[in-house]
XYZ file of C-alpha atoms in Angstrom:
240
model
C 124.902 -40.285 114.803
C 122.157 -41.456 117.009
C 124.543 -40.149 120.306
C 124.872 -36.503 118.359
C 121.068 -36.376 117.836
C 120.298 -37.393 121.899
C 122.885 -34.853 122.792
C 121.198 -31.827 121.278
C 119.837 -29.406 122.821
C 116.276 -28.614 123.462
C 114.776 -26.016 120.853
C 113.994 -22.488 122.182
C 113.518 -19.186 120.367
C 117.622 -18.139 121.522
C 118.780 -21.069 120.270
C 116.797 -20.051 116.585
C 120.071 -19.713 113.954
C 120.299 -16.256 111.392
C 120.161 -17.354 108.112
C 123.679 -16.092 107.256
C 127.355 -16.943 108.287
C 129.899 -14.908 109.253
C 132.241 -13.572 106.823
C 129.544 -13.999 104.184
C 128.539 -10.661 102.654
C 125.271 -9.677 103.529
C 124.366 -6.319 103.637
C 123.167 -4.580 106.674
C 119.728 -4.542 105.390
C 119.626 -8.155 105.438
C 121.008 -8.612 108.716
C 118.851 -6.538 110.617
C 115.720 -7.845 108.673
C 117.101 -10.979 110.182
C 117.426 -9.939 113.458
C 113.308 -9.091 113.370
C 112.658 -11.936 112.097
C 114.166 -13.888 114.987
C 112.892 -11.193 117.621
C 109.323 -11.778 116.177
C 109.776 -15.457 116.315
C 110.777 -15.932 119.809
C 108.157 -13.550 120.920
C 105.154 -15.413 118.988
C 106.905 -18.301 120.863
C 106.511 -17.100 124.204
C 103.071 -15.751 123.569
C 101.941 -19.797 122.363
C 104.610 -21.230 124.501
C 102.680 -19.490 127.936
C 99.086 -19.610 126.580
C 98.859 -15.575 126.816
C 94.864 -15.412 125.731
C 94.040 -11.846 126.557
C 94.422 -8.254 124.951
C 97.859 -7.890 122.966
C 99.073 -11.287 123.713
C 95.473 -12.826 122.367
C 95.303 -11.549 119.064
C 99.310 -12.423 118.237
C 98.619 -16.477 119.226
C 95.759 -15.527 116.976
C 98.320 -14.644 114.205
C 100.624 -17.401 115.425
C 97.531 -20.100 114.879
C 96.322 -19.043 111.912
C 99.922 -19.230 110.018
C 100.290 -22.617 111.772
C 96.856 -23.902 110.218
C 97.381 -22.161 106.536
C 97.810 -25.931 105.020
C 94.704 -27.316 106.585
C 91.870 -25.339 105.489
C 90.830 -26.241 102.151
C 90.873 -30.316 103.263
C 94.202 -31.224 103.431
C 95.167 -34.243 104.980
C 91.836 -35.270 106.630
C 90.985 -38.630 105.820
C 87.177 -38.742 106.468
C 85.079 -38.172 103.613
C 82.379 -36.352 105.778
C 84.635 -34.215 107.719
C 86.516 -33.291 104.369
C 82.645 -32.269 102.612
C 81.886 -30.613 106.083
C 85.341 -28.278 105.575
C 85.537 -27.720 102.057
C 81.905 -27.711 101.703
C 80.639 -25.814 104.732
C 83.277 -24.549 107.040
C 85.596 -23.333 105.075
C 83.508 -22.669 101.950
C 84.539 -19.669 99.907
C 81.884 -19.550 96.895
C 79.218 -17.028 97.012
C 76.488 -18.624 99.223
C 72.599 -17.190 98.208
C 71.227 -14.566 100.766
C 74.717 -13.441 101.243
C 74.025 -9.696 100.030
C 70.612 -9.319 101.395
C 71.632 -10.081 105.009
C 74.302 -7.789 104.183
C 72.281 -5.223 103.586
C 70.537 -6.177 106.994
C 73.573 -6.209 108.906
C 75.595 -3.404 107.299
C 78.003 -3.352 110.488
C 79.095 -6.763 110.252
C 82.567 -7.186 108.947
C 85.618 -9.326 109.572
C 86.089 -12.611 111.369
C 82.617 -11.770 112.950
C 80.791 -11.664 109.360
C 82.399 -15.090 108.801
C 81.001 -16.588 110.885
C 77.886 -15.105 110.477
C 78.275 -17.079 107.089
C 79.787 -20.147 108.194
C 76.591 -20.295 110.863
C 74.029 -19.993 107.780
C 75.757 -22.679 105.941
C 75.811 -25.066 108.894
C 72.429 -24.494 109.786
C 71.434 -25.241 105.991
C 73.156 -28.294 105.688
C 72.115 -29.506 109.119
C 68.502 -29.100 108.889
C 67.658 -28.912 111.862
C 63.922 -29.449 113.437
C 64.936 -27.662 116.552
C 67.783 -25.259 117.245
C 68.762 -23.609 120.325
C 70.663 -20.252 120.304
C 72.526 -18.852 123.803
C 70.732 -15.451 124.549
C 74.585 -13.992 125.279
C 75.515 -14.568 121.336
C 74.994 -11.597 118.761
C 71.899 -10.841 117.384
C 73.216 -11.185 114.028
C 73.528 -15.437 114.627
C 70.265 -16.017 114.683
C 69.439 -13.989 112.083
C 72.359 -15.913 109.705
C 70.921 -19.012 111.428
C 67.168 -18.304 110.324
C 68.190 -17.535 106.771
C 70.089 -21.474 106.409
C 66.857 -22.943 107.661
C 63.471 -21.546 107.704
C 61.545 -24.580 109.049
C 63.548 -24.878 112.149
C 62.128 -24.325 115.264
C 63.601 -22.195 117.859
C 63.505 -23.371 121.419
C 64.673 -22.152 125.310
C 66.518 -25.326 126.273
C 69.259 -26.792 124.761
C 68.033 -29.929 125.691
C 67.334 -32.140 123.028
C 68.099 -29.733 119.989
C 69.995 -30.993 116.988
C 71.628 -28.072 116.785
C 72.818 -25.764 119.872
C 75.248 -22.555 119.560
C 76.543 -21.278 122.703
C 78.694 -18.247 123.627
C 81.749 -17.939 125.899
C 79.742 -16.899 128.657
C 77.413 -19.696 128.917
C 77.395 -20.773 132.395
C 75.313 -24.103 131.944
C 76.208 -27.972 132.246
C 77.975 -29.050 129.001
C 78.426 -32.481 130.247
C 74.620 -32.470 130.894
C 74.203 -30.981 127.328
C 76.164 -33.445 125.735
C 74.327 -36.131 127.258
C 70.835 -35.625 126.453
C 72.136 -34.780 122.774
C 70.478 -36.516 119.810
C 72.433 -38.591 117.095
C 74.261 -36.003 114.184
C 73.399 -33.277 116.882
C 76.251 -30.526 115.932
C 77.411 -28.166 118.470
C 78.997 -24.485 118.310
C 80.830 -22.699 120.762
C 81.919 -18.984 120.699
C 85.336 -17.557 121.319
C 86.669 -21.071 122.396
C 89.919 -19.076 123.627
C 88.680 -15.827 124.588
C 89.262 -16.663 128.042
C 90.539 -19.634 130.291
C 87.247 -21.274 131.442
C 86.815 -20.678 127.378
C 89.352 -22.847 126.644
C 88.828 -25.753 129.527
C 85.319 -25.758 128.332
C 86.159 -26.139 124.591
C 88.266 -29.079 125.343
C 85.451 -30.364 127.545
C 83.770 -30.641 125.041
C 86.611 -32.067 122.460
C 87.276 -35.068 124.976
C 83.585 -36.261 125.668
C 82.971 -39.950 124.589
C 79.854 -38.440 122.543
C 81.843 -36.171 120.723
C 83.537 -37.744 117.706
C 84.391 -34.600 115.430
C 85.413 -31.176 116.065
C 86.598 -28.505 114.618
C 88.551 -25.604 116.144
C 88.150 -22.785 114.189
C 89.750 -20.030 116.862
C 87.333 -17.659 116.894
C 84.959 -20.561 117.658
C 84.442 -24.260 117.536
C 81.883 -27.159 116.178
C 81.578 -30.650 117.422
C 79.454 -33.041 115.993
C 77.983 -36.152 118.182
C 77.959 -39.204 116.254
C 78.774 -42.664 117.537
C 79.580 -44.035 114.257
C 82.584 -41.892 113.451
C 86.085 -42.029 114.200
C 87.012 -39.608 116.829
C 89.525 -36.650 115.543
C 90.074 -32.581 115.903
C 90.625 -30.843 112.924
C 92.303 -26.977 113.770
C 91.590 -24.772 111.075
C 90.995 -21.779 109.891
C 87.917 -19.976 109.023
């Protein structure tokens, strides 16, 4: 059995089975809903199998990660009672949150993945508490904004040196490494559009493999780290 199993194969999209037999009688309804159904497969595979991150091909690995992270977003399987309360609680917190309607009503355009994180952002910055937050001038207005509302006594500051907690867009062109470094203890970290480019991506895992870095969370349409020298190091891929 163990000389069968060596022999197979390796998987690809062609080599993807229709869930019928011949002879068996399936309409031709079925069939050709079959036939999409492997057509869509192997092309989600190519666009995740060759890391195709721009127009068309960006939003369908969109689609392809968020199916592939449906079972890990409400806490499932993660083993660290502060990352699971930093999910369920904050990330990936459903329940009306207060202020929700009246920055609404501030913000009317927002909608979508980017009003989610507009949320997510004012829940972070509540339960972080932070004395001094920096926010990259290349992020939407609408952050900071979200990111007032979670914590009124924070104070906002040009340099991301020393803040407890920074948010930075794709286009931020500064010294991560350097960032990282001069962090504080519990400092948490957000990135923008973690895969809305390549230099997106290298910097988002960067940031995932620094020694300082023990938890992080890739969301998609962004990411959060948190520094803390006391945890176990893990990445959680969910979905907001």
């Amino acid at each position: 059995m163990l000389s069968q199993i060596g022999n197979r194969p390796a998987w690809s999209p062609l080599s993807f089975s229709l869930p019928f037999r011949e002879g068996e009688g399936v309409g031709s309804k079925a069939k050709v809903l079959a036939w999409m159904f492997c057509g869509l497969h192997g092309f989600l595979y190519f666009c995740r199998r060759y890391r195709v991150v721009m127009g068309l091909g960006y939003y369908i690995n969109r689609c392809w990660c968020r199916l592939c992270r449906i079972g890990h977003s409400r806490g499932f399987g993660i083993q660290s009672p502060l990352a699971y309360q930093l999910v369920t609680d904050v990330l990936c917190q459903r329940n009306p949150y207060y202020l929700y309607d009246d920055l609404k009503s501030l913000c009317p355009q927002l909608r979508g993945t980017r009003l989610r994180i507009c949320q997510m952002l004012l829940r972070l910055s509540n339960a972080q508490q932070s004395a001094t937050t920096y926010v990259d001038d290349h992020l939407p207005k609408e952050y900071m904004a979200f990111v007032k509302a979670g914590n009124r006594k924070s104070r906002f500051v040009d340099s991301p040196d020393g803040s407890s907690f920074i948010l930075l867009s794709a286009d931020h062109q500064g010294d991560n490494e350097r960032i990282l470094e001069s962090a504080h203890e519990a400092t948490i970290l957000f990135l923008d559009k973690i895969y809305g480019c390549r230099d997106a991506v290298e910097r988002w895992k960067t940031v995932v493999g620094h020694p300082r870095v023990s938890m992080s969370f890739d969301l998609f349409d962004c990411g959060v780290a948190v520094l803390a020298h006391s945890l176990q190091k893990a990445n959680y891929k969910l979905n907001l």
